[in-house]
Short mmCIF file of C-alpha atoms in Angstrom, two decimals:
data_model
loop_
_atom_site.label_atom_id
_atom_site.label_comp_id
_atom_site.label_asym_id
_atom_site.label_seq_id
_atom_site.Cartn_x
_atom_site.Cartn_y
_atom_site.Cartn_z
CA MET Y 262 0.00 0.00 0.00
CA ILE Y 263 1.14 3.53 -0.82
CA ARG Y 264 0.60 5.90 2.12
CA VAL Y 265 0.06 9.58 1.36
CA LEU Y 266 0.05 12.45 3.85
CA GLN Y 267 -2.15 15.22 2.42
CA LEU Y 268 -1.26 18.76 3.56
CA THR Y 269 -4.51 20.50 2.62
CA ASP Y 270 -4.49 23.05 5.48
CA SER Y 271 -8.19 22.28 6.05
CA ILE Y 272 -10.76 19.49 6.16
CA ASN Y 273 -13.73 21.87 5.89
CA ARG Y 274 -16.32 21.00 3.26
CA SER Y 275 -16.19 24.62 2.11
CA ASP Y 276 -12.50 24.35 1.17
CA GLY Y 277 -12.06 23.87 -2.58
CA ARG Y 278 -8.67 22.16 -2.37
CA THR Y 279 -9.94 19.63 0.16
CA GLN Y 280 -13.02 18.95 -1.97
CA VAL Y 281 -10.77 18.02 -4.89
CA VAL Y 282 -8.66 15.66 -2.76
CA MET Y 283 -11.78 14.07 -1.27
CA ASN Y 284 -13.30 13.51 -4.73
CA VAL Y 285 -10.17 11.53 -5.64
CA TYR Y 286 -10.10 9.77 -2.25
CA ARG Y 287 -13.65 8.47 -2.70
CA ARG Y 288 -12.76 6.92 -6.04
CA ILE Y 289 -9.20 5.70 -5.50
CA ASP Y 290 -8.53 2.03 -4.68
CA LYS Y 291 -8.18 2.15 -0.90
CA SER Y 292 -6.65 -1.32 -0.79
CA LYS Y 293 -3.67 0.19 -2.63
CA PHE Y 294 -3.65 3.82 -1.44
CA GLN Y 295 -4.31 5.37 1.95
CA PHE Y 296 -4.68 9.12 2.55
CA ASP Y 297 -4.10 10.81 5.91
CA PHE Y 298 -4.68 14.53 6.46
CA VAL Y 299 -2.96 17.27 8.48
CA THR Y 300 -5.06 20.28 9.46
CA GLY Y 301 -5.52 23.13 11.88
CA ASN Y 302 -8.86 23.88 13.53
CA TYR Y 303 -11.90 23.08 11.39
CA HIS Y 304 -15.59 23.93 11.22
CA ALA Y 305 -18.47 21.69 12.26
CA ASP Y 306 -19.18 20.96 8.58
CA ASN Y 307 -16.08 18.91 7.78
CA PHE Y 308 -14.82 15.69 6.19
CA LYS Y 309 -13.39 14.09 9.35
CA GLU Y 310 -16.02 11.39 9.74
CA GLU Y 311 -15.84 10.44 6.07
CA ILE Y 312 -12.02 10.34 6.08
CA GLU Y 313 -12.00 8.05 9.11
CA ALA Y 314 -14.68 5.83 7.56
CA PHE Y 315 -12.28 5.27 4.65
CA GLY Y 316 -9.55 4.29 7.11
CA GLY Y 317 -7.75 7.63 6.99
CA GLN Y 318 -6.27 9.51 9.92
CA VAL Y 319 -6.82 13.22 10.65
CA TYR Y 320 -3.96 14.90 12.52
CA THR Y 321 -5.15 18.15 14.08
CA LEU Y 322 -2.96 20.95 15.40
CA LYS Y 323 -5.55 22.77 17.48
CA GLU Y 324 -3.59 25.51 19.18
CA TYR Y 325 -1.24 27.58 17.06
CA GLN Y 326 -0.97 31.11 15.74
CA ARG Y 327 -1.62 31.61 12.04
CA PHE Y 328 2.06 32.06 11.19
CA ASP Y 329 3.57 29.83 13.85
CA TYR Y 330 6.11 28.00 11.66
CA LEU Y 331 7.86 26.33 14.58
CA LYS Y 332 4.73 24.64 15.96
CA ILE Y 333 3.73 23.43 12.52
CA LYS Y 334 7.21 22.06 11.77
CA LYS Y 335 7.35 20.32 15.15
CA PHE Y 336 3.85 18.85 14.67
CA ILE Y 337 4.57 17.47 11.19
CA ASN Y 338 7.97 16.20 12.34
CA GLU Y 339 6.25 14.19 15.09
CA ILE Y 340 3.81 12.71 12.58
CA LEU Y 341 6.55 11.71 10.15
CA THR Y 342 8.73 10.33 12.96
CA GLU Y 343 5.96 8.06 14.21
CA ASN Y 344 4.53 7.05 10.81
CA ALA Y 345 6.06 5.88 7.53
CA TYR Y 346 4.79 7.69 4.43
CA ASP Y 347 5.71 7.19 0.79
CA ILE Y 348 4.40 10.61 -0.25
CA VAL Y 349 3.82 14.02 1.30
CA HIS Y 350 1.40 15.92 -0.95
CA TYR Y 351 1.26 19.65 -0.17
CA HIS Y 352 -1.58 21.74 -1.60
CA ALA Y 353 -0.17 25.25 -2.04
CA SER Y 354 0.05 27.84 -0.89
CA SER Y 355 0.01 28.06 2.90
CA ILE Y 356 2.27 27.84 5.92
CA TRP Y 357 1.72 24.06 5.90
CA GLY Y 358 4.24 23.92 3.08
CA GLU Y 359 6.78 23.64 5.91
CA GLY Y 360 5.83 19.97 5.80
CA ILE Y 361 7.79 19.56 2.56
CA LYS Y 362 11.00 20.74 4.24
CA VAL Y 363 10.39 18.41 7.18
CA ALA Y 364 9.62 15.53 4.82
CA LYS Y 365 12.96 15.97 3.07
CA LYS Y 366 14.81 15.80 6.40
CA GLN Y 367 12.79 12.71 7.29
CA ASN Y 368 13.72 11.11 3.94
CA VAL Y 369 10.17 10.82 2.62
CA PRO Y 370 10.94 9.77 -0.98
CA VAL Y 371 8.16 11.67 -2.81
CA ARG Y 372 7.39 15.31 -1.95
CA ILE Y 373 4.71 17.00 -4.09
CA MET Y 374 3.73 20.66 -4.30
CA HIS Y 375 0.31 21.11 -5.93
CA ALA Y 376 -0.78 24.55 -7.27
CA HIS Y 377 -4.49 25.32 -6.88
CA ASN Y 378 -4.31 29.04 -7.69
CA ASP Y 379 -2.67 31.24 -10.28
CA VAL Y 380 -1.40 33.88 -7.85
CA TRP Y 381 0.78 33.67 -4.74
CA GLY Y 382 -1.61 35.72 -2.59
CA GLY Y 383 -4.65 38.00 -2.42
CA ASN Y 384 -2.54 41.18 -2.41
CA TRP Y 385 1.02 42.18 -3.27
CA ILE Y 386 2.26 41.86 0.31
CA LYS Y 387 0.93 38.30 0.64
CA SER Y 388 2.19 37.47 -2.85
CA ILE Y 389 5.75 38.53 -2.04
CA ARG Y 390 5.67 36.79 1.35
CA ASN Y 391 4.26 33.52 -0.04
CA HIS Y 392 6.60 33.53 -3.02
CA LEU Y 393 9.71 34.01 -0.90
CA PHE Y 394 8.48 31.43 1.60
CA SER Y 395 7.84 28.92 -1.18
CA LEU Y 396 11.27 29.17 -2.80
CA GLY Y 397 12.71 26.81 -0.20
CA ILE Y 398 9.76 24.47 -0.61
CA LEU Y 399 10.23 24.33 -4.38
CA ARG Y 400 13.85 23.31 -3.89
CA ASP Y 401 12.77 20.43 -1.64
CA THR Y 402 9.99 19.02 -3.83
CA THR Y 403 10.42 16.00 -6.07
CA ALA Y 404 7.31 16.62 -8.21
CA LEU Y 405 5.08 19.55 -9.12
CA PHE Y 406 1.34 19.27 -9.83
CA SER Y 407 -1.11 21.95 -10.94
CA CYS Y 408 -4.87 22.29 -11.45
CA SER Y 409 -4.26 24.14 -14.75
CA ASN Y 410 -1.50 25.26 -17.09
CA LYS Y 411 -2.01 28.87 -16.01
CA ALA Y 412 -1.69 28.06 -12.30
CA GLY Y 413 1.38 25.92 -12.90
CA SER Y 414 3.15 28.54 -15.01
CA SER Y 415 2.32 31.28 -12.51
CA LEU Y 416 3.64 29.44 -9.46
CA PHE Y 417 6.35 27.22 -10.94
CA GLY Y 418 7.67 29.34 -13.81
CA THR Y 419 9.79 27.27 -16.21
CA ARG Y 420 9.93 24.22 -13.93
CA ASN Y 421 8.29 21.04 -15.22
CA PHE Y 422 4.86 20.28 -13.76
CA THR Y 423 1.97 17.89 -14.41
CA VAL Y 424 -1.60 19.14 -14.79
CA PHE Y 425 -4.31 17.27 -12.91
CA HIS Y 426 -7.67 18.90 -13.50
CA ASN Y 427 -9.89 19.30 -10.46
CA ALA Y 428 -11.82 16.10 -9.80
CA ILE Y 429 -15.62 16.39 -9.81
CA ASP Y 430 -18.40 13.87 -9.13
CA ILE Y 431 -20.15 14.81 -12.39
CA LYS Y 432 -23.30 12.72 -11.79
CA LYS Y 433 -23.90 14.45 -8.46
CA PHE Y 434 -24.40 17.79 -10.23
CA LYS Y 435 -26.61 16.75 -13.14
CA PHE Y 436 -29.74 18.83 -13.57
CA ASN Y 437 -32.80 17.63 -11.64
CA LEU Y 438 -36.17 19.25 -12.29
CA ASN Y 439 -37.61 18.15 -8.94
CA LYS Y 440 -34.66 19.71 -7.11
CA ARG Y 441 -35.14 22.91 -9.10
CA ILE Y 442 -38.75 23.16 -7.98
CA GLN Y 443 -37.86 22.27 -4.38
CA MET Y 444 -34.96 24.74 -4.05
CA ARG Y 445 -36.79 27.64 -5.67
CA LYS Y 446 -39.73 27.02 -3.38
CA GLU Y 447 -37.42 27.11 -0.33
CA PHE Y 448 -36.17 30.57 -1.31
CA ALA Y 449 -39.57 31.78 -2.57
CA ILE Y 450 -38.29 32.18 -6.15
CA GLY Y 451 -41.09 32.26 -8.73
CA ASP Y 452 -40.92 30.42 -12.05
CA ASN Y 453 -40.68 33.76 -13.87
CA VAL Y 454 -37.60 34.92 -11.93
CA PHE Y 455 -34.22 34.81 -13.66
CA LEU Y 456 -32.00 33.48 -10.88
CA ILE Y 457 -28.31 34.41 -10.95
CA GLY Y 458 -25.96 32.51 -8.66
CA GLN Y 459 -22.51 33.12 -7.24
CA ILE Y 460 -20.78 30.54 -5.06
CA GLY Y 461 -17.63 31.12 -3.05
CA ARG Y 462 -16.08 32.69 0.01
CA LEU Y 463 -17.25 36.22 0.74
CA SER Y 464 -13.83 37.74 0.12
CA ALA Y 465 -12.32 40.43 -2.07
CA GLU Y 466 -10.96 38.13 -4.78
CA LYS Y 467 -14.41 36.63 -5.46
CA ASN Y 468 -15.79 40.11 -6.29
CA GLN Y 469 -19.44 39.58 -5.29
CA GLU Y 470 -20.03 43.34 -5.44
CA PHE Y 471 -19.67 43.13 -9.22
CA SER Y 472 -22.59 40.69 -9.39
CA ILE Y 473 -24.68 42.90 -7.12
CA GLU Y 474 -24.12 45.92 -9.37
CA LEU Y 475 -24.98 43.83 -12.44
CA LEU Y 476 -28.23 42.72 -10.82
CA SER Y 477 -29.24 46.33 -10.22
CA LYS Y 478 -28.54 47.25 -13.87
CA LEU Y 479 -30.38 44.16 -15.12
CA ARG Y 480 -33.46 45.10 -13.10
CA LEU Y 481 -33.29 48.63 -14.51
CA ARG Y 482 -33.74 47.00 -17.91
CA GLY Y 483 -37.04 45.63 -16.66
CA LYS Y 484 -35.86 42.08 -16.03
CA THR Y 485 -37.34 40.10 -13.12
CA ALA Y 486 -34.13 38.81 -11.59
CA LYS Y 487 -32.60 37.88 -8.26
CA LEU Y 488 -29.11 36.99 -7.05
CA LEU Y 489 -28.37 34.02 -4.81
CA ILE Y 490 -25.01 34.35 -3.04
CA ILE Y 491 -23.78 31.12 -1.46
CA GLY Y 492 -20.87 31.13 0.97
CA GLU Y 493 -19.52 32.72 4.13
CA GLY Y 494 -16.65 35.08 4.82
CA PRO Y 495 -15.40 38.37 6.23
CA ARG Y 496 -17.18 40.55 3.68
CA TYR Y 497 -20.76 39.71 4.66
CA ASP Y 498 -21.59 43.09 6.26
CA TYR Y 499 -19.80 44.97 3.49
CA LEU Y 500 -21.77 43.15 0.79
CA LYS Y 501 -25.06 43.69 2.63
CA ASN Y 502 -24.34 47.42 2.52
CA ILE Y 503 -23.54 47.18 -1.20
CA THR Y 504 -27.01 45.72 -1.85
CA LYS Y 505 -28.52 48.76 -0.12
CA LYS Y 506 -26.29 51.13 -2.10
CA PHE Y 507 -27.66 49.69 -5.36
CA GLY Y 508 -31.22 49.34 -4.06
CA VAL Y 509 -31.42 45.56 -4.46
CA GLU Y 510 -31.40 44.47 -0.80
CA ASN Y 511 -34.74 42.71 -1.36
CA ASN Y 512 -33.48 40.93 -4.46
CA VAL Y 513 -30.20 39.49 -3.14
CA ILE Y 514 -30.34 36.34 -1.03
CA PHE Y 515 -27.39 35.46 1.19
CA ALA Y 516 -27.75 31.71 1.61
CA GLY Y 517 -24.63 31.18 3.74
CA GLN Y 518 -22.63 27.98 3.58
CA ARG Y 519 -24.70 25.12 2.17
CA ALA Y 520 -24.16 21.37 2.09
CA ASP Y 521 -26.62 20.97 -0.82
CA VAL Y 522 -24.94 23.15 -3.46
CA ASN Y 523 -25.40 20.33 -5.98
CA ASN Y 524 -29.17 20.82 -5.70
CA LEU Y 525 -28.92 24.60 -5.88
CA TYR Y 526 -27.27 24.46 -9.31
CA SER Y 527 -30.54 23.06 -10.67
CA ALA Y 528 -32.39 26.07 -9.24
CA LEU Y 529 -30.11 28.62 -10.95
CA ASP Y 530 -30.33 30.02 -14.48
CA VAL Y 531 -26.73 31.25 -14.73
CA LEU Y 532 -23.57 31.14 -12.61
CA MET Y 533 -21.35 34.19 -12.19
CA LEU Y 534 -17.59 34.03 -11.53
CA PRO Y 535 -16.32 37.63 -11.72
CA SER Y 536 -13.20 36.73 -9.73
CA HIS Y 537 -10.08 38.87 -9.74
CA PHE Y 538 -8.05 35.65 -9.67
CA GLU Y 539 -8.63 31.90 -9.42
CA GLY Y 540 -6.78 28.67 -10.05
CA LEU Y 541 -9.30 26.50 -11.81
CA PRO Y 542 -12.62 27.07 -10.01
CA VAL Y 543 -14.39 23.84 -9.09
CA THR Y 544 -17.73 25.68 -9.16
CA SER Y 545 -17.41 26.34 -12.89
CA ILE Y 546 -17.07 22.61 -13.64
CA GLU Y 547 -19.90 21.71 -11.27
CA ALA Y 548 -22.18 24.32 -12.88
CA GLN Y 549 -21.41 23.09 -16.39
CA SER Y 550 -22.22 19.56 -15.25
CA SER Y 551 -25.65 20.90 -14.30
CA GLY Y 552 -26.10 22.45 -17.74
CA LEU Y 553 -25.76 26.02 -16.47
CA PRO Y 554 -24.41 28.86 -18.58
CA VAL Y 555 -21.34 30.26 -16.82
CA LEU Y 556 -20.01 33.82 -17.07
CA MET Y 557 -16.39 34.12 -15.92
CA SER Y 558 -13.89 36.93 -15.77
CA ASP Y 559 -11.08 36.66 -18.28
CA ASN Y 560 -8.68 36.42 -15.32
CA ILE Y 561 -9.72 32.77 -15.06
CA THR Y 562 -7.96 30.11 -17.12
CA LYS Y 563 -9.79 29.09 -20.30
CA GLU Y 564 -9.35 25.48 -19.16
CA ALA Y 565 -12.34 26.10 -16.88
CA GLY Y 566 -14.67 26.48 -19.85
CA ILE Y 567 -15.97 23.34 -21.57
CA ILE Y 568 -19.54 24.10 -22.60
CA ASN Y 569 -21.84 27.18 -22.44
CA CYS Y 570 -19.13 29.46 -21.01
CA ASP Y 571 -18.13 33.06 -21.70
CA PHE Y 572 -14.98 34.82 -20.48
CA LEU Y 573 -15.55 38.57 -20.09
CA SER Y 574 -13.45 41.53 -19.01
CA LEU Y 575 -14.20 43.10 -15.64
CA SER Y 576 -13.41 46.46 -17.23
CA SER Y 577 -16.58 46.28 -19.33
CA ILE Y 578 -19.65 45.76 -17.18
CA ASP Y 579 -21.86 46.37 -20.23
CA MET Y 580 -20.55 43.16 -21.86
CA TRP Y 581 -21.70 41.21 -18.82
CA LEU Y 582 -25.01 43.05 -18.74
CA ASN Y 583 -25.74 42.37 -22.40
CA LYS Y 584 -24.92 38.69 -21.98
CA LEU Y 585 -27.17 38.41 -18.91
CA THR Y 586 -29.95 40.20 -20.78
CA THR Y 587 -29.71 37.67 -23.60
CA LEU Y 588 -29.62 34.69 -21.23
CA SER Y 589 -32.62 35.98 -19.28
CA GLY Y 590 -34.69 35.74 -22.48
CA GLU Y 591 -33.69 32.14 -23.12
CA ASN Y 592 -35.14 29.02 -21.59
CA LEU Y 593 -32.80 26.06 -21.28
CA SER Y 594 -34.85 22.89 -21.52
CA GLU Y 595 -34.53 20.02 -19.08
CA ALA Y 596 -33.22 17.81 -21.90
CA ASN Y 597 -30.51 20.31 -22.85
CA ARG Y 598 -29.32 20.69 -19.28
CA GLU Y 599 -29.17 16.93 -18.78
CA LYS Y 600 -27.26 16.55 -22.07
CA CYS Y 601 -24.59 18.94 -20.77
CA GLY Y 602 -24.04 16.62 -17.81
CA ASP Y 603 -23.48 13.70 -20.17
CA ILE Y 604 -20.89 15.69 -22.14
CA MET Y 605 -19.05 16.73 -18.97
CA ASN Y 606 -18.91 13.13 -17.77
CA GLN Y 607 -16.65 12.27 -20.70
CA ASN Y 608 -13.90 14.78 -19.90
CA ASP Y 609 -10.84 14.87 -17.66
CA TYR Y 610 -12.69 16.51 -14.77
CA SER Y 611 -14.61 13.39 -13.76
CA ASP Y 612 -13.52 12.03 -10.38
CA LYS Y 613 -13.27 8.52 -11.81
CA ARG Y 614 -10.80 9.67 -14.46
CA GLN Y 615 -8.75 11.81 -12.04
CA ALA Y 616 -8.52 9.01 -9.46
CA LEU Y 617 -7.01 6.82 -12.16
CA LEU Y 618 -4.52 9.53 -13.18
CA TRP Y 619 -3.48 10.25 -9.57
CA SER Y 620 -3.06 6.51 -8.94
CA GLU Y 621 -0.83 6.06 -11.96
CA MET Y 622 1.31 9.07 -11.05
CA TYR Y 623 1.63 8.08 -7.39
CA ARG Y 624 2.77 4.59 -8.41
CA ARG Y 625 5.23 5.96 -10.95
CA LEU Y 626 6.76 8.38 -8.43
CA VAL Y 627 7.02 5.79 -5.66
CA LYS Y 628 8.05 3.10 -8.19
CA LYS Y 629 5.71 0.51 -6.72
#
């Protein structure tokens, strides 16, 4: 058996990197591969029970400051001293990358750094800090993975890396008419309402205020539309004030963190991703699997667009508005939305396909 220590920084269900790893973990042959996870504190809605049901171990460092390198290094060193691992797989970029340096000292043969974003940080200070911090990690890795070519080139430069597209349970997100009716009823959304969705952490890079402004302009054009914002984060109060600024406080629904996002895709009519930066957003692939049109900023890698996607500049809000106006006059049939799910199931984003690719690479690197 090949034992892998996953440094995901989180086991929260809301964490995109952990979702990708878990989608592979569910599908991978657990008689041949075992994943254990290292994390800090986590929310009530987490993967711990599922990980343990698969035979995995969750190592939790409960008390540490955000940038306490010494505690993290000591914690990971204890884990690697007491347990034999073939691979340490670090999902960049965070302070938990210290685990790569420790793994080298502990002679772990395979040390992977995996890029999930195309920038080093949310602002220039964080970018410089994370880049400098990661230089030592890059020297100590034996393999580089990335969710997209753009993310890999941005973080690894001219170094060789392998692209593994984010793994998705495609069937889970296929359009379901009954779920559409159920979800829209829960939020009191009428059949005539054009429902825009945005899913992600309420943070600056996700740019929810752009969607709020677009909604206000769309309604000024006489369209019956609402915006469903799914996620939690530090910008909740700020975004609530933005809805009041644009006079749409009664037309924007803050749904918080949801465990049934797969059902909510069926309720939506379009997904918005006006992000300032992303790696390869899992939500875009999930939405396409549900047959949703997706509007993304052109900051996002084109690899995220398979079917019914448009990449638009954030500098031209009118382009977004015109596209939304057109979409609001269309009616995607149940058959068309289901067909999109079938198309998506044949591509490299399916969890079944990615589990196979990860397995082959792990075996090749470990030489087992």
